[in-house]
Coordinates of C-alpha atoms and ligand atoms in Angstrom, one line a residue:
X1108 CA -56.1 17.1 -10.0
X1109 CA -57.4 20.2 -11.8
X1110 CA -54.5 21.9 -13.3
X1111 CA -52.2 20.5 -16.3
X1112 CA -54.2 21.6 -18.9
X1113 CA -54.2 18.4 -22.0
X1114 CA -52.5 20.7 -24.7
X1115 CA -49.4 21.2 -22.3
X1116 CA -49.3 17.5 -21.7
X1117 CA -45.9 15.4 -23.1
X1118 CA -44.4 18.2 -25.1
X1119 CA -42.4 19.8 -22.4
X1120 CA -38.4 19.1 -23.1
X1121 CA -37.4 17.2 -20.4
X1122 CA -35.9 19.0 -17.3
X1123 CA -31.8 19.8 -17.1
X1124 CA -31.9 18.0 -14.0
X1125 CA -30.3 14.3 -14.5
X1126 CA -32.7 12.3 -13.3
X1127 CA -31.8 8.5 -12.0
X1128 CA -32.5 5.8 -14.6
X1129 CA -34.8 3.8 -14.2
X1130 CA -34.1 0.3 -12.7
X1131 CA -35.1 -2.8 -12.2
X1132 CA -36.7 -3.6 -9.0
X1133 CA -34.4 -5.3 -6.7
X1134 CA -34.8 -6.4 -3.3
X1135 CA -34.6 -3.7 -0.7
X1136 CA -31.3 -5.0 1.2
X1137 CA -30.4 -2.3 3.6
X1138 CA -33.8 -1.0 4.4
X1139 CA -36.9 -3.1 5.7
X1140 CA -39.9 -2.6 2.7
X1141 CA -42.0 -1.0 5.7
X1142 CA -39.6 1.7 6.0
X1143 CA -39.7 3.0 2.6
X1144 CA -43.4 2.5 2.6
X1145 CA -43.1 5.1 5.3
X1146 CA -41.2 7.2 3.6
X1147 CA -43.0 7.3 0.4
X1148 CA -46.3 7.6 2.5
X1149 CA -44.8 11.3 4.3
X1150 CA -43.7 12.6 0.8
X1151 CA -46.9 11.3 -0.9
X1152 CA -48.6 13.4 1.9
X1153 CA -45.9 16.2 1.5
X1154 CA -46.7 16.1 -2.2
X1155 CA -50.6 16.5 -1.9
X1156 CA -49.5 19.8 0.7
X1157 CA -47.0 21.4 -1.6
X1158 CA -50.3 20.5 -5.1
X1159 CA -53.0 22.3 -3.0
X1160 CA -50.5 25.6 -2.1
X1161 CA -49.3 25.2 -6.2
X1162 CA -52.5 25.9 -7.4
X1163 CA -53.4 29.0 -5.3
X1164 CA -50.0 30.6 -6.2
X1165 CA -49.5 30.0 -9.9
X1166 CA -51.6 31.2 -12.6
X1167 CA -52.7 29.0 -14.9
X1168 CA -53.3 31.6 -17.4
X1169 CA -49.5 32.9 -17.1
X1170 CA -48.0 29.8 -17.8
X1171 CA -49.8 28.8 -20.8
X1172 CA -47.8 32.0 -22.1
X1173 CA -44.8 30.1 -21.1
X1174 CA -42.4 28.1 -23.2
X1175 CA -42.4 24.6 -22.2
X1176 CA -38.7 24.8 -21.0
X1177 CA -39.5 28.4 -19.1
X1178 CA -43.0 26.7 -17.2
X1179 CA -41.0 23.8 -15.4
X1180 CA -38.8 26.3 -14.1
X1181 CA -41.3 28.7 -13.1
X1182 CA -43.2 25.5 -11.6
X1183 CA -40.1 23.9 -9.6
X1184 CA -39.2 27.4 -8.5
X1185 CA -42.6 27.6 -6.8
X1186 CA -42.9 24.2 -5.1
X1187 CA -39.4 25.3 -3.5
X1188 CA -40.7 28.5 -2.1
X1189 CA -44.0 26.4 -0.9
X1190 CA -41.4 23.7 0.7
X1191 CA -39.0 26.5 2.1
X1192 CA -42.3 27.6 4.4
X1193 CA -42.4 24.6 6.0
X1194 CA -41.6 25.0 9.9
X1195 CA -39.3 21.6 9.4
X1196 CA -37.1 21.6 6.4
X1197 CA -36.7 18.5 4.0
X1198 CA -33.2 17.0 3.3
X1199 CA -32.3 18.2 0.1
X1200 CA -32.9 14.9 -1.5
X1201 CA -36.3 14.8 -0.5
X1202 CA -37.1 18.3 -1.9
X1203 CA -35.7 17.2 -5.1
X1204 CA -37.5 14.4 -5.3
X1205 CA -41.0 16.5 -4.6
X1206 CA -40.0 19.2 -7.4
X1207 CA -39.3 16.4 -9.9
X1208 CA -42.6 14.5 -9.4
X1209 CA -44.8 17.2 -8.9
X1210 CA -43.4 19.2 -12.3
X1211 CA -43.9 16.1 -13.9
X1212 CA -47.1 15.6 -12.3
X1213 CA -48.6 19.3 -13.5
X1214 CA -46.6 19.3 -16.8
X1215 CA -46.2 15.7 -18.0
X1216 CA -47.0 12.2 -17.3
X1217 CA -46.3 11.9 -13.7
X1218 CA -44.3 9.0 -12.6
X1219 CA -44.2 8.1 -16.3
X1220 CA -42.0 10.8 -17.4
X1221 CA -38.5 8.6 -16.7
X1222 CA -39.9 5.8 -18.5
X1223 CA -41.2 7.4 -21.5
X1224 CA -37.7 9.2 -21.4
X1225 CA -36.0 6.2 -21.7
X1226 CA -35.7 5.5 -25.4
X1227 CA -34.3 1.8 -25.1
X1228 CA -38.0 0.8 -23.6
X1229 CA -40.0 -0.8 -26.0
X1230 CA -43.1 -1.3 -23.8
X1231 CA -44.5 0.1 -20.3
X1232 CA -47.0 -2.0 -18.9
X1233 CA -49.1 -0.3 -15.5
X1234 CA -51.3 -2.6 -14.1
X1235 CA -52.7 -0.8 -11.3
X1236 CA -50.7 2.2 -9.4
X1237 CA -48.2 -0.3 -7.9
X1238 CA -47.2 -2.6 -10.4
X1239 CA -45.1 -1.2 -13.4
X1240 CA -43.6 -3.5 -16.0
X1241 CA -41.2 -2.6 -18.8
X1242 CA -39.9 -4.5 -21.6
X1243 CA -35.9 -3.7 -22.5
X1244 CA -34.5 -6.2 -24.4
X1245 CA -37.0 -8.5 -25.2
X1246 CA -37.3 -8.7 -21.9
X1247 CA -40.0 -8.0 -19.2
X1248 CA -38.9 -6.4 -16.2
X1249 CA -40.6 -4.3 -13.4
X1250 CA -39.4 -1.2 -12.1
X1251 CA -39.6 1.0 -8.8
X1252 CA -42.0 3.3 -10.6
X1253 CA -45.3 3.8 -8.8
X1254 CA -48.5 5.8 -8.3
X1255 CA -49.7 7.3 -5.1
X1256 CA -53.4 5.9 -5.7
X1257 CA -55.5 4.8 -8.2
X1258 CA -57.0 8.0 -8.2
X1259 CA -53.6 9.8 -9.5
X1260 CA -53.0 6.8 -12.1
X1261 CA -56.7 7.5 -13.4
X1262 CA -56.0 11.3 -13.8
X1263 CA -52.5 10.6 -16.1
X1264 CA -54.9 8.4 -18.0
X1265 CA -57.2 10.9 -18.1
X1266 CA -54.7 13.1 -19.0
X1267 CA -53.4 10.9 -21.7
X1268 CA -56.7 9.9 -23.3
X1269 CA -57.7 13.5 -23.5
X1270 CA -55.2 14.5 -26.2
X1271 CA -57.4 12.3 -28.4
X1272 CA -60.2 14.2 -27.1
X1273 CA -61.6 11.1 -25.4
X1274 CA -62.3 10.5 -21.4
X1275 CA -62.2 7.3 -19.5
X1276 CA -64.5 6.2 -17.0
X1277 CA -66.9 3.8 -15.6
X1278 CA -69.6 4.3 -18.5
X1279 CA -66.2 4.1 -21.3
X1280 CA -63.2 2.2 -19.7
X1281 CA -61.7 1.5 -22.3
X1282 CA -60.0 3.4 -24.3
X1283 CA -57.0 3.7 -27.1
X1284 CA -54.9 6.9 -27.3
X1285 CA -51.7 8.1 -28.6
X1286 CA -49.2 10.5 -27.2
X1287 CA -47.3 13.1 -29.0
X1288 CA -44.4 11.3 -30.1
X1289 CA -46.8 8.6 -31.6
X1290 CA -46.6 6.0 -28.7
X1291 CA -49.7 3.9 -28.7
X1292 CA -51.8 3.9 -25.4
X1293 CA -54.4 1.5 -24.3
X1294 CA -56.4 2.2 -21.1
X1295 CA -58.5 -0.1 -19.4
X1296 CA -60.2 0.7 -16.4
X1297 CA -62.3 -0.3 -13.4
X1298 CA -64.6 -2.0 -13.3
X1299 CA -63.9 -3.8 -16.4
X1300 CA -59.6 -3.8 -14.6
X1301 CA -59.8 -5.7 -11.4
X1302 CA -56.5 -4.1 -10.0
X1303 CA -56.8 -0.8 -10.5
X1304 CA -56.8 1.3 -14.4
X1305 CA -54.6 -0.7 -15.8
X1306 CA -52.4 1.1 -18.8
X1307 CA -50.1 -0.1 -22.2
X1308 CA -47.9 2.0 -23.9
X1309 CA -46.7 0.8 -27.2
X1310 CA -43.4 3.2 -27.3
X1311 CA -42.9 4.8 -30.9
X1312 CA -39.4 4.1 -32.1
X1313 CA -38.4 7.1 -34.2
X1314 CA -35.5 5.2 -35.9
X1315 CA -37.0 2.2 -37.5
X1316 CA -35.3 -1.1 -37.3
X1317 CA -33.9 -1.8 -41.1
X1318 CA -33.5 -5.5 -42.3
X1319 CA -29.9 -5.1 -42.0
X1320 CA -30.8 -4.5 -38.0
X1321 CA -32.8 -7.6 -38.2
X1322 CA -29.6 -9.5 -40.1
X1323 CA -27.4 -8.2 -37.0
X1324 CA -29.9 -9.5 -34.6
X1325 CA -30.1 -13.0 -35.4
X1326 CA -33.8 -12.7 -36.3
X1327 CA -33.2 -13.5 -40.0
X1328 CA -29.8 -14.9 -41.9
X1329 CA -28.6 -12.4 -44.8
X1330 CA -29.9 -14.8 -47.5
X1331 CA -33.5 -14.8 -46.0
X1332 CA -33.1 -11.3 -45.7
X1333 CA -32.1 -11.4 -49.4
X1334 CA -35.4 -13.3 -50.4
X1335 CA -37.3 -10.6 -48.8
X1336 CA -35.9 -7.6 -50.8
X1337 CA -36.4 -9.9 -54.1
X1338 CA -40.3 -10.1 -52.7
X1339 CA -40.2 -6.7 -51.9
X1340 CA -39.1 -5.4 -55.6
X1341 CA -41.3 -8.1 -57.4
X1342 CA -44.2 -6.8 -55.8
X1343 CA -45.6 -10.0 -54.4
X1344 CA -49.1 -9.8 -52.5
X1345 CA -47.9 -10.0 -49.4
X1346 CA -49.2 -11.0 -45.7
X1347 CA -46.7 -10.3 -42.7
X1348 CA -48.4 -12.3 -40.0
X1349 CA -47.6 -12.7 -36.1
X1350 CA -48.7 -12.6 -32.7
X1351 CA -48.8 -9.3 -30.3
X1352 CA -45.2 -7.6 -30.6
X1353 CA -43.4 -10.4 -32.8
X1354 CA -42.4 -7.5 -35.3
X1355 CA -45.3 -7.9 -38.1
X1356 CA -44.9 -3.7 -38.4
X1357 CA -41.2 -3.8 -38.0
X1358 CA -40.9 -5.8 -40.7
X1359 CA -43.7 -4.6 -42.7
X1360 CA -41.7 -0.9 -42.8
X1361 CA -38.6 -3.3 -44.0
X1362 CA -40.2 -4.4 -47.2
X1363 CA -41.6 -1.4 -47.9
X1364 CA -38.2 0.3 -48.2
X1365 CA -38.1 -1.7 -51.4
X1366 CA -40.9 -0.1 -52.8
X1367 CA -39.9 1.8 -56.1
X1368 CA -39.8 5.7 -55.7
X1369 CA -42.1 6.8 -58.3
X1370 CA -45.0 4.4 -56.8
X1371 CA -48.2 5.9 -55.7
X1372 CA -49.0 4.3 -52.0
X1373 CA -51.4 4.6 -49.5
X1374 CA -51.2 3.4 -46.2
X1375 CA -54.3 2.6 -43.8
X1376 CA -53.8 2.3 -40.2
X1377 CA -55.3 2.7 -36.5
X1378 CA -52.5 4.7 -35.7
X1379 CA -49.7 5.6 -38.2
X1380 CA -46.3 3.7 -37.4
X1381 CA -45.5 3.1 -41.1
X1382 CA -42.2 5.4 -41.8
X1383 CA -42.2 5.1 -45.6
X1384 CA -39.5 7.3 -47.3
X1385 CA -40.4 7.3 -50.7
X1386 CA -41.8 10.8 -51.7
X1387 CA -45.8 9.8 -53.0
X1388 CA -46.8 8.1 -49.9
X1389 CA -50.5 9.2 -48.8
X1390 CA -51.0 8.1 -45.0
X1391 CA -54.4 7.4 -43.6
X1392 CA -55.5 6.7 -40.4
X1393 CA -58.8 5.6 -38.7
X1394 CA -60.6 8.0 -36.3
X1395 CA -62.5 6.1 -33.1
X1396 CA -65.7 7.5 -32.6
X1397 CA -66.4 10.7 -30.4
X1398 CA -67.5 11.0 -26.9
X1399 CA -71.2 10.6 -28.3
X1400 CA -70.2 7.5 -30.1
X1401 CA -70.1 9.2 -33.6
X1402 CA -68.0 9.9 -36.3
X1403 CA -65.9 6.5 -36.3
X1404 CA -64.2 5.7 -39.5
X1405 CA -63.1 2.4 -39.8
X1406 CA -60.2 0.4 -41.5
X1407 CA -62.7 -0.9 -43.8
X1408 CA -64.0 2.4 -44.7
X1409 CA -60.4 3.9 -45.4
X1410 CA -59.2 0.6 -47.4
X1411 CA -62.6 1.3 -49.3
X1412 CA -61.7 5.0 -49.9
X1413 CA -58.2 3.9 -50.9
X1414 CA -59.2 2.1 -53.7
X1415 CA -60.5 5.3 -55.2
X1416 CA -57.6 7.4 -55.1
X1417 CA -55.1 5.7 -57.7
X1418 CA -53.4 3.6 -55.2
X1419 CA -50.2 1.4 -57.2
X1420 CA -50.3 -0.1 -53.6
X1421 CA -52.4 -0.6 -50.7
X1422 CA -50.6 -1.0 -47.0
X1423 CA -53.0 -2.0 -43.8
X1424 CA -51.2 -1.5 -41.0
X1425 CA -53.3 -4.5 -39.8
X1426 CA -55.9 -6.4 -40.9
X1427 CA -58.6 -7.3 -39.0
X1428 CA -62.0 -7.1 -39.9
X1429 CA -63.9 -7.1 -43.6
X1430 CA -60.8 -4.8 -44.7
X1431 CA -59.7 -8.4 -45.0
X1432 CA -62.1 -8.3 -48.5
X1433 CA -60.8 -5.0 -49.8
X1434 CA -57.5 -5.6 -49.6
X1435 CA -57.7 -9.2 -51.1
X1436 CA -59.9 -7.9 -54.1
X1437 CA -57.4 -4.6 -54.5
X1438 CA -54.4 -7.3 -54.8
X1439 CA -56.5 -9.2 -57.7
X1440 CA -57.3 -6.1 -59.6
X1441 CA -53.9 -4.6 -60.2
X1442 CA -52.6 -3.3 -57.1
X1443 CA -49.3 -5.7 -57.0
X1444 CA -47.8 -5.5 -54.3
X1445 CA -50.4 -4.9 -51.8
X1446 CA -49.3 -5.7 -48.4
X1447 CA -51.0 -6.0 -44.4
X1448 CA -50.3 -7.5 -41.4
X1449 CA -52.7 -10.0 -40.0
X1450 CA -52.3 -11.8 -36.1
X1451 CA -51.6 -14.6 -36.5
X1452 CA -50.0 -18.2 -34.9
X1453 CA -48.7 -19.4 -38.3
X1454 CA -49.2 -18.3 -42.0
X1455 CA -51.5 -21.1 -42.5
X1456 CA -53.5 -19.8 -39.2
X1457 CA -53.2 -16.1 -40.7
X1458 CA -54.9 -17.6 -43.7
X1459 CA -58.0 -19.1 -41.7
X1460 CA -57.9 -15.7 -39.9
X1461 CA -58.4 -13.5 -43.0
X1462 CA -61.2 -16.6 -44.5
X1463 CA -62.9 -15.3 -40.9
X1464 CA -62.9 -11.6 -41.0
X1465 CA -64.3 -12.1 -44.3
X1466 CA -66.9 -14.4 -42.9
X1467 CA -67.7 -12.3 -40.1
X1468 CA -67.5 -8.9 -42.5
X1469 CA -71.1 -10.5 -43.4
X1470 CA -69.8 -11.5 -47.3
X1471 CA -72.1 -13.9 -47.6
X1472 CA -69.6 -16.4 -50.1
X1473 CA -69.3 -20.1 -49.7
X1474 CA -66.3 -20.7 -47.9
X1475 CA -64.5 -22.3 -51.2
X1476 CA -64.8 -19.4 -53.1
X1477 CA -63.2 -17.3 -49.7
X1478 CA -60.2 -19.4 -50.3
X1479 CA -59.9 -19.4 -53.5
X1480 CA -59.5 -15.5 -53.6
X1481 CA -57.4 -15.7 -50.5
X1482 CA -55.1 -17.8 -52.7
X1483 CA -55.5 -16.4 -55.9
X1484 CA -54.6 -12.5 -54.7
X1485 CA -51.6 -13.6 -51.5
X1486 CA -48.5 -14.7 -53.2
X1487 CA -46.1 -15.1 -50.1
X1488 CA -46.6 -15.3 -46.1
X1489 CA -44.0 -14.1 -43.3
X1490 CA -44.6 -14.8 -40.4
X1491 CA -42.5 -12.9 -37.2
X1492 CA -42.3 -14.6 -33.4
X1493 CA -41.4 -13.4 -30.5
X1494 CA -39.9 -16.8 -29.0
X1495 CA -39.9 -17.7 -25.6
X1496 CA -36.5 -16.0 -24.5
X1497 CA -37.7 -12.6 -25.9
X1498 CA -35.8 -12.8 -29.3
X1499 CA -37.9 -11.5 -32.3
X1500 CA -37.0 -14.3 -35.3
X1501 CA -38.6 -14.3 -38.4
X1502 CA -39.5 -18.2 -38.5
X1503 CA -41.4 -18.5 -42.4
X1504 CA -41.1 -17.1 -45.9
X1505 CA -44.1 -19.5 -46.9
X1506 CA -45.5 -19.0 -50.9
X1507 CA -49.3 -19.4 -51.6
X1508 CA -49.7 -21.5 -54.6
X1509 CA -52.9 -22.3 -55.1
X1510 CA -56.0 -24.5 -54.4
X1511 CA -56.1 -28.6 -54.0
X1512 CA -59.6 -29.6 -53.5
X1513 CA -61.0 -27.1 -50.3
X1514 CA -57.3 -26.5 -49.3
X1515 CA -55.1 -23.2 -49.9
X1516 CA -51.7 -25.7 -51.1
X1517 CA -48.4 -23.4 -49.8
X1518 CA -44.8 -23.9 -50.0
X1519 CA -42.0 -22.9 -47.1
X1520 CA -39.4 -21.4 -49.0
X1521 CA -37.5 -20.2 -45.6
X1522 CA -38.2 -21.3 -42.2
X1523 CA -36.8 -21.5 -38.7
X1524 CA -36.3 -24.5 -37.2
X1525 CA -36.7 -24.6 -33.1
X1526 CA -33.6 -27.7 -31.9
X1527 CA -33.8 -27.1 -28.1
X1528 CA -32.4 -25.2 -25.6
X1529 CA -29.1 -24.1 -24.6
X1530 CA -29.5 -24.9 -20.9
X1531 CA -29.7 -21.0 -19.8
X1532 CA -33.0 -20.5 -21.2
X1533 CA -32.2 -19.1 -25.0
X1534 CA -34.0 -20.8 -27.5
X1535 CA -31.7 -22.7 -30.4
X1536 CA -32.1 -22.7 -33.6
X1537 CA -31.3 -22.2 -37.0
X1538 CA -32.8 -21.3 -40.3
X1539 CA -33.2 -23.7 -43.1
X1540 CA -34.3 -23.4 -47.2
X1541 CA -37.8 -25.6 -48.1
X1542 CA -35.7 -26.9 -50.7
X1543 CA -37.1 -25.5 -53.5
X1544 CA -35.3 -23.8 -56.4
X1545 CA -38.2 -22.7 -58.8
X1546 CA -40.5 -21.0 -56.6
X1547 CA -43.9 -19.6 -57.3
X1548 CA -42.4 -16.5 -58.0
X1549 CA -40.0 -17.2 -60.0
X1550 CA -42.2 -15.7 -63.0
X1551 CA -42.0 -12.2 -61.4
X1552 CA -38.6 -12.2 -60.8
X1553 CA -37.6 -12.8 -64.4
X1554 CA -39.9 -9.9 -65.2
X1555 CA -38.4 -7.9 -62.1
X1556 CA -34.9 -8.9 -63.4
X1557 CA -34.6 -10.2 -60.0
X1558 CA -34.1 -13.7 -60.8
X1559 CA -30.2 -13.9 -60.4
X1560 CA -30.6 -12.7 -56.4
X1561 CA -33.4 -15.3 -56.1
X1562 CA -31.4 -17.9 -57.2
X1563 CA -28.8 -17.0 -55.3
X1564 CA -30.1 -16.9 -52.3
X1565 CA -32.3 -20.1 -52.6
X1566 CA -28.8 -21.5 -53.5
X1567 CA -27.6 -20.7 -50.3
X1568 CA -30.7 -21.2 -48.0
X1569 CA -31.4 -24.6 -49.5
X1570 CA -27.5 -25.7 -47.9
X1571 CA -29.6 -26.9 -44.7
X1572 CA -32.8 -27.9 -46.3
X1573 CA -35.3 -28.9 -43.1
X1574 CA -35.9 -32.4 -42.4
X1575 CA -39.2 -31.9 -41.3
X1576 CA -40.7 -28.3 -43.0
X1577 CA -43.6 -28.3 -40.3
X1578 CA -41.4 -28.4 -37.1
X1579 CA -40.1 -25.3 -38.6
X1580 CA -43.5 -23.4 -37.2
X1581 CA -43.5 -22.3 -33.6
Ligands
ADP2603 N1 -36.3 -8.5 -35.2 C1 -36.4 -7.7 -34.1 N2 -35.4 -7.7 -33.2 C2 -35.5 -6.9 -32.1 N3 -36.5 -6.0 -31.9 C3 -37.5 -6.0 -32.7 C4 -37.5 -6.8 -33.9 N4 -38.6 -6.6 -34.6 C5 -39.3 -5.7 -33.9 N5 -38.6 -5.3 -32.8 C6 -39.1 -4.4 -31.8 O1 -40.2 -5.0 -31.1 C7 -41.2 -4.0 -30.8 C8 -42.5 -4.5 -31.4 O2 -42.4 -4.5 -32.8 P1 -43.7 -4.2 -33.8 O3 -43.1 -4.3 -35.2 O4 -44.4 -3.0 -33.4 O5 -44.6 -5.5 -33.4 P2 -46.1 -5.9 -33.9 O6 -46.4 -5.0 -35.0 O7 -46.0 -7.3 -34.3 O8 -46.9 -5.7 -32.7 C9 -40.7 -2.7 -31.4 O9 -40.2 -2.0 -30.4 C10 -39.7 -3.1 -32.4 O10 -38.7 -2.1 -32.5
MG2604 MG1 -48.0 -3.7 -35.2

């Protein structure tokens, strides 16, 4: 489709028309699935009718004079006059449903307006135009959102990728965008996507989760949470590890609320998510390379820079490549309190990770030496999981002590313990201490005056001291 020009895309305020919420897909009870695919077939071919008139009667150039509000009623207006021509007349519902998906169609995201609407999503997962998965909840769902064809799915990507002045197509299918409000896009297409361009939408949640949320939730008791802020204020090196989703940047943003206000920090990521709030924060952010393949600046290349400009701390969104080097050497040269995220299984797996990106960032070191600095610059481990029924937990507070023989030695000062299942598919579980009472840390926290809250809270999380520390681990 040839109108919808990028710069309009995803800023438009959302009609004053209520639209349905979207819901799960449920089984089609009281009419046969063939009927509705009729239905949706005559207002698909309705739809293409009412685009070809739209673009003879409005003026592109008009509209961009528009404010966003003004243009979708301008546009709806139109497709009502175009439907109004038509020797049989649409049920009002029908006409409705035309305006809404054809404004959102020229002005927005198509048939992902709704869902990017929806602020309790987390995720929207298209794999193809007839297969649209959400995750509320924890939970992945799919919903009665579709595309006409491949071809209209391929033009919102299109559409989307453009506002990062990329394009998609056979020669580049893959692609990583954002959209306005900082949602994260991936797009994958044919022929690398069997099922038709397949699309991921990371959605950006303007009001962070705090650890208070994560207390409330479940996914950490209120002394672990306590023995995070103590890590936080010490300004232990510190790795937040994970897989896909398990809250590594959730929880990264956490601890970094604890970070003093008159700290200089600079934060490196693909795509900023970070929400710091203290006042001398300095965001960076990679750039992928152009449609010639030029210009990228990688993570390594901004934690490189970083170093240069007076950082008290370094934050990588996430680590994954010969960053993995910078940021290890910035946390043994003075910049306490460095933090990244790395994905990751378990913290000791997050450790052999960042021993390979160093490997593979061509530092030609012996591999002891590589683990030496890993455990000479990390002091502490978390690791986040997204168990099996969709709740985020944060299952280790692990501390890196030091070397015996070719092995990083750790410690579990926190950890969750997996003890079944309640029969209805939740995972049970609790946390437990490591049983220690003079940590690694314990240093830092005297000269942190932080000692008495470490105490404290070991006190507390040592009550149910695990039985067996590596079971804690999922
Ligand atoms: N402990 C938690 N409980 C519930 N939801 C969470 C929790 N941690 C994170 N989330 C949500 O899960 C999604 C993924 O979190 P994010 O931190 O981006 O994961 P990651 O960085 O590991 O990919 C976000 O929408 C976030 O708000
Ligand atoms: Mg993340």
């Amino acid at each position: 489709m040839a109108f919808g020009r990028a710069h309009r895309v995803g800023t438009m305020p959302k009609s004053t028309s209520v639209k349905p919420p979207v819901v799960p897909e449920k089984p089609d009870t009281d009419r046969s699935a063939t009927s509705a695919s009729k239905e949706n077939n005559e207002l698909y071919a309705i739809m293409d009718e009412v685009r070809g008139a739209l673009v003879e009667i409005i003026d592109a150039k008009e509209l961009d004079h528009l404010a966003a509000q003004d243009a979708r009623v301008e546009i709806a207006k139109a497709i009502r006059r175009i439907l109004a021509r038509r020797p049989a007349p649409l049920p009002s519902f029908m006409v409705d449903r035309v305006v809404d998906e054809l404004v959102d169609d020229v002005l927005g995201f198509g048939p992902l307006e709704p869902l990017l609407a929806q602020d309790d999503l987390t995720d929207i997962m298209v794999n193809g135009p007839k297969d649209v998965y959400v995750e509320l909840g924890g939970r992945i769902q799919k919903v009665n959102v579709q595309f006409r064809d491949e071809t209209h799915l391929l033009n919102i990507c299109q559409r989307i990728v453009s506002l990062v002045g990329r394009r998609v197509d056979e020669s580049s299918p893959i692609c990583d965008a954002r959209l306005p409000d900082g949602s994260r896009v991936n797009v994958i297409a044919p022929p690398l996507s069997l099922k038709g361009p397949t699309l991921t939408i990371r959605k950006f949640k303007k009001d962070k989760l705090t650890l208070e949320d994560l207390v409330r939730f479940g996914s950490i008791t209120p002394e672990g949470a306590e023995l995070i802020r103590v890590i936080g204020r010490t300004r232990c090196n510190l790795i937040v590890s994970g897989g896909t989703g398990s809250g590594k940047t959730t929880l990264l943003n956490c601890i970094a609320a604890f970070i003093d206000r008159d700290e200089r920090v600079v934060t490196c990521e693909d795509s900023a998510e970070l929400q710091l709030q203290q006042p001398h924060v300095v965001p960076l952010e990679t750039r992928p390379p152009n449609l010639e393949g030029e210009g990228e600046i990688r993570m390594r290349d901004l934690v490189k820079n970083c170093l240069r400009m007076r950082p008290d701390r370094i934050v990588v969104g996430e680590v994954r490549g010969g960053e993995a080097f910078d940021l290890l050497q910035a946390m043994n040269t003075g910049h306490d309190g460095s933090m990244g995220t790395v994905h990751a299984n378990s913290p000791r797996e997050a450790m052999r990770r960042l021993e390979t990106m160093i490997t593979g960032g061509g530092f030609n070191l012996p591999a002891r030496n590589i683990r030496e600095m890993i455990a000479n610059s990390i002091d502490v481990i978390i690791h986040a999981s997204r168990l099996r029924d969709g709740r985020r937990v944060i299952t280790d507070i692990t501390e890196v002590l030091g070397m015996e023989e070719d092995t990083i030695t750790t410690q579990s000062l926190f950890s969750y313990q997996i003890e079944g299942d309640d029969g209805e598919g939740h995972v049970v579980g609790r946390h437990v201490g490591g049983g220690v009472t003079q940590p690694n840390i314990w240093p830092r926290a005297v000269y942190y005056g932080e000692q008495q809250r470490l105490a404290d809270a070991l006190q507390v999380a040592n009550a149910h001291v695990s039985p067996d520390k590596s079971f804690g681990m999922v």
